[in-house]
Structure formats: C-alpha cells, structure tokens
Amino acid sequence: MSDARESSATRLVLLGAPGAGKGTQASLLEQRLDLCALSTGDLLRGLQEASGSRLSEAEREALDHMRRGELVPDGTVVALVAEQVDCLHHPRGFLLDGFPRTLAQARALDELLRVGGLGLDAVLSYELPLEAIVARLGGRRTCFACRAIYHVETRPPRRSGVCDRCGGALGQRDDDRPEAVRTRMQTYERETAPLATYYQEQGLLCPVPAHGTPEEIFERSLVRLEALRGARSSSVGD
Ligand code: AMP
C-alpha cells in the first residue's frame, strides 16, 4: 500500500451508468466529506459556455461528440483532468465523477496519480437495472446556472422550472434526450463497464446498489467504503 493511501485524504472514483445517480452522490460526498469534486462532464460543459472563438479545434470537436452523446476523445479529457492539479492534491482528497470512462483513461489516471505520489482509496460503482435508469434520465432536469439536479416525479423543484438552490432556469440537457441516451447507454456498456473488472483486480471496487433515496444511497456508500477499508487493513495485517 502506498503512503498516499495511508494519509487522511480520501480519494475516490465514482462509476455508474448515466442516470445511476452518480452526480447526486458526488455532490453529497463532496459536501459531507469535504472533498474536491471533479466532474469531466462539468468541465466540458464549462467549455461550452466559453465563447466559440476561444475554443481550440480539439475543444470544439469535443463538444460535438458530447452533444451526440458520444465519448470525447481520451487525449482531450485526460488533458482537462491533468490541469486540475490543485484538486488532485486537495488535503481532504478528491472524487472523480465521470472519469475515467475508458481503460485508456483509467491507465492515464494511474500514471497521473503515480507521478503525483497519490493513490486511489476506492472506486464506488453505482448499480441500477436498465429500466430504472431510463425512467430516471427521461425525467431528469438540470439547473443551467448551478447544475443542481431534479426529477419531474421523484425530486421536483418547489416551483416548476425554477431551481430551489439558486433560482436559475431548469431544463433538459441535450444529452438526456432519448436519441442521445440510447447512444450513451451503448457506449457505457462497451467502453466503461469493463472498468469494474479493472478496478476489481486492484482490490478497489466497491459496488453500491443505487436504489432508494439519495440519502439512503449515500449512507450505503459510506458503509461500503468503510467495509472495503476494513477488509484492506485486515488483509495488510495478515
Ligand atoms: P456526464 O455529465 O458525466 O454524464 O458527461 C456528459 C458527456 O460529457 C458525456 O456523455 C461525454 O460526451 C462527455 N464526457 C464526460 N466525461 C467524459 C470522459 N471521461 N470521457 C469521454 N467523454 C466524457
């Protein structure tokens, strides 16, 4: 075990199909454990808000992939994450939401952490049946200003179309529309699902059933995380 893992920082990767509730759990884990949260989806959406002329060719191309619900090329995403040095070295630790999404990205992350003398503690993998995922994504609404997440049935805002947190306008992300959702699910199965085996083999995988309320799933995440840490420390003690 690396020194980095023995420090008080918690360094997590969140895995899960689109709609499994990763984003909501990321924000709970960020607030309650005081971690630096890094979402490659948010970083990419941030580029979208930059003025067109300031974008590089690679960034413009990345946004076209994103609108179609396809993965952005590995090199572009890895470069975006590598720029976030302060977050990766945050004294309380970090959580990566939506990265890595391919084996090449996972290997690039390993290298980035190795060079920085850091190690991962766990990979929380949120698991939910396909039909539940489709229902969640169809009703999901996102605040265009602060990115808070709602659902038309299970988590409606107090005023329809208005964010409770910041008063911003709520809407459906382009890639939550049915055509893009189908592409995202197929891409997830093909490119991202194999990461579970990759991290299982490293003893880092922590599967979390993603049914129930966000609070229930959050509590379950902490219990699973502690169980993994306990199992790891007892195996080190053996
Ligand atoms: P998310 O908000 O994590 O669902 O990401 C939204 C979209 O951004 C995805 O559908 C991809 O087009 C792109 N994206 C986000 N993270 C990655 C990544 N790690 N690799 C490739 N594309 C990504």
Tab-separated table of N, CA and C in Angstrom, residues 68-178:
chain	number	residue	atom	x	y	z
A	68	ARG	N	-23.741	14.711	-29.218
A	68	ARG	CA	-24.306	13.477	-29.794
A	68	ARG	C	-24.384	12.348	-28.765
A	69	GLY	N	-23.900	12.599	-27.574
A	69	GLY	CA	-23.933	11.567	-26.532
A	69	GLY	C	-22.777	10.583	-26.656
A	70	GLU	N	-21.772	10.951	-27.492
A	70	GLU	CA	-20.609	10.070	-27.653
A	70	GLU	C	-19.515	10.484	-26.676
A	71	LEU	N	-18.541	9.577	-26.480
A	71	LEU	CA	-17.421	9.951	-25.617
A	71	LEU	C	-16.516	10.942	-26.346
A	72	VAL	N	-15.971	11.857	-25.584
A	72	VAL	CA	-14.981	12.809	-26.072
A	72	VAL	C	-13.652	12.037	-26.153
A	73	PRO	N	-12.790	12.327	-27.152
A	73	PRO	CA	-11.531	11.579	-27.257
A	73	PRO	C	-10.716	11.583	-25.946
A	74	ASP	N	-10.081	10.437	-25.675
A	74	ASP	CA	-9.346	10.265	-24.413
A	74	ASP	C	-8.339	11.386	-24.157
A	75	GLY	N	-7.558	11.752	-25.195
A	75	GLY	CA	-6.493	12.749	-25.011
A	75	GLY	C	-7.041	14.079	-24.492
A	76	THR	N	-8.203	14.486	-25.020
A	76	THR	CA	-8.784	15.767	-24.619
A	76	THR	C	-9.213	15.722	-23.153
A	77	VAL	N	-9.858	14.619	-22.765
A	77	VAL	CA	-10.363	14.518	-21.385
A	77	VAL	C	-9.201	14.383	-20.394
A	78	VAL	N	-8.224	13.580	-20.742
A	78	VAL	CA	-7.087	13.390	-19.830
A	78	VAL	C	-6.368	14.723	-19.632
A	79	ALA	N	-6.230	15.517	-20.718
A	79	ALA	CA	-5.567	16.825	-20.595
A	79	ALA	C	-6.358	17.743	-19.660
A	80	LEU	N	-7.690	17.694	-19.761
A	80	LEU	CA	-8.513	18.536	-18.873
A	80	LEU	C	-8.298	18.150	-17.406
A	81	VAL	N	-8.245	16.849	-17.135
A	81	VAL	CA	-8.076	16.382	-15.742
A	81	VAL	C	-6.669	16.718	-15.242
A	82	ALA	N	-5.672	16.532	-16.112
A	82	ALA	CA	-4.286	16.780	-15.697
A	82	ALA	C	-4.081	18.240	-15.286
A	83	GLU	N	-4.922	19.145	-15.836
A	83	GLU	CA	-4.806	20.564	-15.467
A	83	GLU	C	-5.285	20.837	-14.037
A	84	GLN	N	-6.068	19.901	-13.481
A	84	GLN	CA	-6.700	20.152	-12.178
A	84	GLN	C	-5.801	19.685	-11.022
A	85	VAL	N	-4.572	20.138	-11.036
A	85	VAL	CA	-3.572	19.664	-10.067
A	85	VAL	C	-4.005	19.961	-8.628
A	86	ASP	N	-4.540	21.166	-8.393
A	86	ASP	CA	-4.902	21.546	-7.019
A	86	ASP	C	-5.962	20.608	-6.477
A	87	CYS	N	-6.891	20.238	-7.323
A	87	CYS	CA	-7.964	19.348	-6.884
A	87	CYS	C	-7.392	17.957	-6.553
A	88	LEU	N	-6.534	17.459	-7.418
A	88	LEU	CA	-5.976	16.121	-7.185
A	88	LEU	C	-5.137	16.085	-5.895
A	89	HIS	N	-4.547	17.224	-5.537
A	89	HIS	CA	-3.714	17.269	-4.325
A	89	HIS	C	-4.455	17.869	-3.135
A	90	HIS	N	-5.768	17.988	-3.219
A	90	HIS	CA	-6.548	18.574	-2.118
A	90	HIS	C	-6.274	17.782	-0.834
A	91	PRO	N	-5.999	18.481	0.292
A	91	PRO	CA	-5.614	17.760	1.521
A	91	PRO	C	-6.679	16.778	2.030
A	92	ARG	N	-7.971	17.049	1.753
A	92	ARG	CA	-9.015	16.112	2.201
A	92	ARG	C	-9.245	14.999	1.185
A	93	GLY	N	-8.703	15.171	-0.011
A	93	GLY	CA	-8.871	14.163	-1.051
A	93	GLY	C	-9.778	14.654	-2.165
A	94	PHE	N	-10.064	13.763	-3.113
A	94	PHE	CA	-10.879	14.168	-4.265
A	94	PHE	C	-11.872	13.070	-4.612
A	95	LEU	N	-12.846	13.452	-5.421
A	95	LEU	CA	-13.685	12.425	-6.044
A	95	LEU	C	-13.818	12.758	-7.504
A	96	LEU	N	-13.648	11.743	-8.319
A	96	LEU	CA	-13.744	11.911	-9.768
A	96	LEU	C	-15.091	11.362	-10.214
A	97	ASP	N	-15.884	12.231	-10.838
A	97	ASP	CA	-17.225	11.856	-11.274
A	97	ASP	C	-17.241	11.868	-12.805
A	98	GLY	N	-17.356	10.674	-13.389
A	98	GLY	CA	-17.417	10.605	-14.862
A	98	GLY	C	-16.055	10.449	-15.509
A	99	PHE	N	-15.055	10.225	-14.719
A	99	PHE	CA	-13.700	9.969	-15.219
A	99	PHE	C	-13.035	8.976	-14.275
A	100	PRO	N	-12.399	7.933	-14.763
A	100	PRO	CA	-12.231	7.565	-16.165
A	100	PRO	C	-13.470	6.868	-16.734
A	101	ARG	N	-13.560	6.867	-18.065
A	101	ARG	CA	-14.684	6.212	-18.730
A	101	ARG	C	-14.215	5.177	-19.736
A	102	THR	N	-12.911	5.062	-19.929
A	102	THR	CA	-12.368	4.017	-20.815
A	102	THR	C	-11.133	3.445	-20.112
A	103	LEU	N	-10.696	2.256	-20.595
A	103	LEU	CA	-9.494	1.660	-19.999
A	103	LEU	C	-8.280	2.563	-20.221
A	104	ALA	N	-8.229	3.198	-21.403
A	104	ALA	CA	-7.082	4.090	-21.675
A	104	ALA	C	-7.078	5.244	-20.666
A	105	GLN	N	-8.250	5.780	-20.349
A	105	GLN	CA	-8.310	6.873	-19.358
A	105	GLN	C	-7.919	6.363	-17.977
A	106	ALA	N	-8.338	5.126	-17.640
A	106	ALA	CA	-8.003	4.573	-16.316
A	106	ALA	C	-6.494	4.415	-16.183
A	107	ARG	N	-5.866	3.970	-17.267
A	107	ARG	CA	-4.401	3.807	-17.217
A	107	ARG	C	-3.722	5.173	-17.130
A	108	ALA	N	-4.280	6.159	-17.859
A	108	ALA	CA	-3.699	7.516	-17.806
A	108	ALA	C	-3.854	8.094	-16.396
A	109	LEU	N	-4.986	7.804	-15.745
A	109	LEU	CA	-5.193	8.291	-14.376
A	109	LEU	C	-4.177	7.639	-13.435
A	110	ASP	N	-3.982	6.324	-13.585
A	110	ASP	CA	-2.998	5.635	-12.734
A	110	ASP	C	-1.645	6.329	-12.839
A	111	GLU	N	-1.275	6.673	-14.076
A	111	GLU	CA	0.036	7.289	-14.308
A	111	GLU	C	0.097	8.697	-13.682
A	112	LEU	N	-1.003	9.439	-13.880
A	112	LEU	CA	-1.085	10.799	-13.319
A	112	LEU	C	-0.929	10.759	-11.793
A	113	LEU	N	-1.591	9.793	-11.159
A	113	LEU	CA	-1.535	9.679	-9.696
A	113	LEU	C	-0.167	9.188	-9.253
A	114	ARG	N	0.369	8.243	-10.019
A	114	ARG	CA	1.687	7.709	-9.649
A	114	ARG	C	2.729	8.836	-9.655
A	115	VAL	N	2.695	9.642	-10.718
A	115	VAL	CA	3.647	10.753	-10.833
A	115	VAL	C	3.445	11.754	-9.683
A	116	GLY	N	2.185	11.938	-9.274
A	116	GLY	CA	1.893	12.885	-8.190
A	116	GLY	C	2.057	12.264	-6.802
A	117	GLY	N	2.464	10.987	-6.731
A	117	GLY	CA	2.639	10.310	-5.440
A	117	GLY	C	1.321	10.089	-4.717
A	118	LEU	N	0.244	9.903	-5.470
A	118	LEU	CA	-1.089	9.721	-4.878
A	118	LEU	C	-1.607	8.314	-5.186
A	119	GLY	N	-2.577	7.856	-4.384
A	119	GLY	CA	-3.194	6.548	-4.665
A	119	GLY	C	-4.693	6.629	-4.466
A	120	LEU	N	-5.438	5.790	-5.189
A	120	LEU	CA	-6.897	5.752	-5.006
A	120	LEU	C	-7.237	4.920	-3.776
A	121	ASP	N	-8.334	5.302	-3.077
A	121	ASP	CA	-8.822	4.506	-1.944
A	121	ASP	C	-9.881	3.525	-2.380
A	122	ALA	N	-10.770	3.984	-3.252
A	122	ALA	CA	-11.882	3.107	-3.649
A	122	ALA	C	-12.527	3.630	-4.917
A	123	VAL	N	-13.186	2.712	-5.593
A	123	VAL	CA	-13.990	3.055	-6.768
A	123	VAL	C	-15.417	2.656	-6.430
A	124	LEU	N	-16.251	3.655	-6.165
A	124	LEU	CA	-17.649	3.384	-5.819
A	124	LEU	C	-18.411	3.180	-7.120
A	125	SER	N	-19.002	1.995	-7.274
A	125	SER	CA	-19.683	1.682	-8.526
A	125	SER	C	-21.185	1.596	-8.275
A	126	TYR	N	-21.941	2.582	-8.775
A	126	TYR	CA	-23.382	2.655	-8.523
A	126	TYR	C	-24.126	1.794	-9.529
A	127	GLU	N	-24.929	0.829	-9.006
A	127	GLU	CA	-25.533	-0.178	-9.870
A	127	GLU	C	-27.050	-0.141	-9.812
A	128	LEU	N	-27.664	-0.091	-10.987
A	128	LEU	CA	-29.120	0.038	-11.098
A	128	LEU	C	-29.586	-0.656	-12.381
A	129	PRO	N	-30.769	-1.367	-12.341
A	129	PRO	CA	-31.255	-2.020	-13.558
A	129	PRO	C	-31.589	-1.003	-14.657
A	130	LEU	N	-31.480	-1.461	-15.902
A	130	LEU	CA	-31.648	-0.575	-17.060
A	130	LEU	C	-32.972	0.188	-17.064
A	131	GLU	N	-34.085	-0.503	-16.725
A	131	GLU	CA	-35.391	0.187	-16.818
A	131	GLU	C	-35.480	1.358	-15.823
A	132	ALA	N	-34.852	1.193	-14.667
A	132	ALA	CA	-34.854	2.286	-13.678
A	132	ALA	C	-34.015	3.457	-14.194
A	133	ILE	N	-32.943	3.142	-14.894
A	133	ILE	CA	-32.074	4.186	-15.434
A	133	ILE	C	-32.804	5.005	-16.491
A	134	VAL	N	-33.512	4.310	-17.385
A	134	VAL	CA	-34.222	5.005	-18.462
A	134	VAL	C	-35.272	5.948	-17.862
A	135	ALA	N	-35.998	5.488	-16.828
A	135	ALA	CA	-37.018	6.327	-16.192
A	135	ALA	C	-36.376	7.554	-15.549
A	136	ARG	N	-35.242	7.360	-14.911
A	136	ARG	CA	-34.576	8.490	-14.252
A	136	ARG	C	-34.116	9.546	-15.247
A	137	LEU	N	-33.500	9.081	-16.342
A	137	LEU	CA	-32.938	10.056	-17.293
A	137	LEU	C	-34.016	10.852	-18.005
A	138	GLY	N	-35.129	10.168	-18.357
A	138	GLY	CA	-36.207	10.844	-19.094
A	138	GLY	C	-36.785	12.003	-18.294
A	139	GLY	N	-36.838	11.852	-16.943
A	139	GLY	CA	-37.456	12.888	-16.112
A	139	GLY	C	-36.457	13.840	-15.487
A	140	ARG	N	-35.177	13.644	-15.792
A	140	ARG	CA	-34.158	14.484	-15.137
A	140	ARG	C	-34.192	15.910	-15.680
A	141	ARG	N	-34.103	16.874	-14.783
A	141	ARG	CA	-33.997	18.278	-15.177
A	141	ARG	C	-32.799	18.860	-14.436
A	142	THR	N	-32.040	19.696	-15.118
A	142	THR	CA	-30.799	20.231	-14.553
A	142	THR	C	-30.871	21.759	-14.536
A	143	CYS	N	-30.326	22.340	-13.489
A	143	CYS	CA	-30.278	23.805	-13.426
A	143	CYS	C	-29.157	24.290	-14.355
A	144	PHE	N	-29.494	25.181	-15.292
A	144	PHE	CA	-28.481	25.657	-16.233
A	144	PHE	C	-27.466	26.567	-15.539
A	145	ALA	N	-27.824	27.107	-14.361
A	145	ALA	CA	-26.898	28.021	-13.677
A	145	ALA	C	-25.975	27.278	-12.715
A	146	CYS	N	-26.541	26.494	-11.755
A	146	CYS	CA	-25.672	25.896	-10.720
A	146	CYS	C	-25.557	24.384	-10.862
A	147	ARG	N	-26.242	23.805	-11.855
A	147	ARG	CA	-26.151	22.374	-12.187
A	147	ARG	C	-26.815	21.446	-11.165
A	148	ALA	N	-27.627	22.005	-10.260
A	148	ALA	CA	-28.386	21.133	-9.337
A	148	ALA	C	-29.292	20.219	-10.172
A	149	ILE	N	-29.546	19.023	-9.632
A	149	ILE	CA	-30.283	18.012	-10.402
A	149	ILE	C	-31.652	17.771	-9.774
A	150	TYR	N	-32.695	17.705	-10.609
A	150	TYR	CA	-34.067	17.440	-10.156
A	150	TYR	C	-34.647	16.315	-10.997
A	151	HIS	N	-35.849	15.854	-10.582
A	151	HIS	CA	-36.571	14.881	-11.404
A	151	HIS	C	-38.036	15.263	-11.368
A	152	VAL	N	-38.677	15.244	-12.541
A	152	VAL	CA	-40.051	15.738	-12.599
A	152	VAL	C	-40.983	14.993	-11.635
A	153	GLU	N	-40.718	13.699	-11.378
A	153	GLU	CA	-41.605	12.962	-10.462
A	153	GLU	C	-41.013	12.757	-9.074
A	154	THR	N	-39.756	12.313	-9.023
A	154	THR	CA	-39.239	11.896	-7.715
A	154	THR	C	-38.547	13.018	-6.940
A	155	ARG	N	-38.179	14.085	-7.614
A	155	ARG	CA	-37.468	15.171	-6.914
A	155	ARG	C	-37.796	16.504	-7.582
A	156	PRO	N	-39.083	16.865	-7.581
A	156	PRO	CA	-39.469	18.094	-8.293
A	156	PRO	C	-39.005	19.332	-7.529
A	157	PRO	N	-38.726	20.417	-8.246
A	157	PRO	CA	-38.397	21.676	-7.559
A	157	PRO	C	-39.671	22.236	-6.932
A	158	ARG	N	-39.525	23.167	-5.971
A	158	ARG	CA	-40.727	23.749	-5.336
A	158	ARG	C	-41.571	24.492	-6.372
A	159	ARG	N	-40.886	25.255	-7.266
A	159	ARG	CA	-41.631	25.931	-8.352
A	159	ARG	C	-41.203	25.314	-9.664
A	160	SER	N	-42.180	24.915	-10.464
A	160	SER	CA	-41.878	24.215	-11.702
A	160	SER	C	-40.914	25.027	-12.589
A	161	GLY	N	-39.836	24.378	-13.037
A	161	GLY	CA	-38.904	25.025	-13.968
A	161	GLY	C	-37.915	25.978	-13.322
A	162	VAL	N	-37.959	26.072	-11.945
A	162	VAL	CA	-37.062	27.029	-11.273
A	162	VAL	C	-36.233	26.292	-10.209
A	163	CYS	N	-34.939	26.556	-10.196
A	163	CYS	CA	-34.045	25.876	-9.253
A	163	CYS	C	-34.276	26.359	-7.818
A	164	ASP	N	-34.466	25.406	-6.876
A	164	ASP	CA	-34.649	25.752	-5.459
A	164	ASP	C	-33.410	26.451	-4.906
A	165	ARG	N	-32.242	25.999	-5.380
A	165	ARG	CA	-30.994	26.454	-4.776
A	165	ARG	C	-30.623	27.874	-5.210
A	166	CYS	N	-30.733	28.159	-6.531
A	166	CYS	CA	-30.213	29.465	-6.995
A	166	CYS	C	-31.230	30.256	-7.803
A	167	GLY	N	-32.426	29.695	-8.029
A	167	GLY	CA	-33.437	30.439	-8.788
A	167	GLY	C	-33.216	30.397	-10.295
A	168	GLY	N	-32.187	29.630	-10.744
A	168	GLY	CA	-31.898	29.518	-12.190
A	168	GLY	C	-32.976	28.715	-12.921
A	169	ALA	N	-32.903	28.749	-14.249
A	169	ALA	CA	-33.890	28.019	-15.068
A	169	ALA	C	-33.496	26.542	-15.170
A	170	LEU	N	-34.512	25.659	-15.056
A	170	LEU	CA	-34.262	24.214	-15.191
A	170	LEU	C	-34.597	23.784	-16.616
A	171	GLY	N	-33.871	22.800	-17.090
A	171	GLY	CA	-34.172	22.291	-18.426
A	171	GLY	C	-33.574	20.912	-18.600
A	172	GLN	N	-33.806	20.349	-19.791
A	172	GLN	CA	-33.275	19.015	-20.069
A	172	GLN	C	-31.956	19.178	-20.822
A	173	ARG	N	-30.926	18.472	-20.361
A	173	ARG	CA	-29.651	18.515	-21.073
A	173	ARG	C	-29.834	17.910	-22.460
A	174	ASP	N	-29.119	18.431	-23.470
A	174	ASP	CA	-29.215	17.867	-24.827
A	174	ASP	C	-29.001	16.362	-24.787
A	175	ASP	N	-28.020	15.929	-23.972
A	175	ASP	CA	-27.697	14.502	-24.000
A	175	ASP	C	-28.593	13.673	-23.087
A	176	ASP	N	-29.644	14.264	-22.488
A	176	ASP	CA	-30.664	13.477	-21.780
A	176	ASP	C	-31.863	13.205	-22.695
A	177	ARG	N	-31.795	13.695	-23.947
A	177	ARG	CA	-32.895	13.425	-24.882
A	177	ARG	C	-32.755	11.989	-25.390
A	178	PRO	N	-33.915	11.348	-25.762
A	178	PRO	CA	-33.923	9.899	-26.000
A	178	PRO	C	-32.841	9.373	-26.947
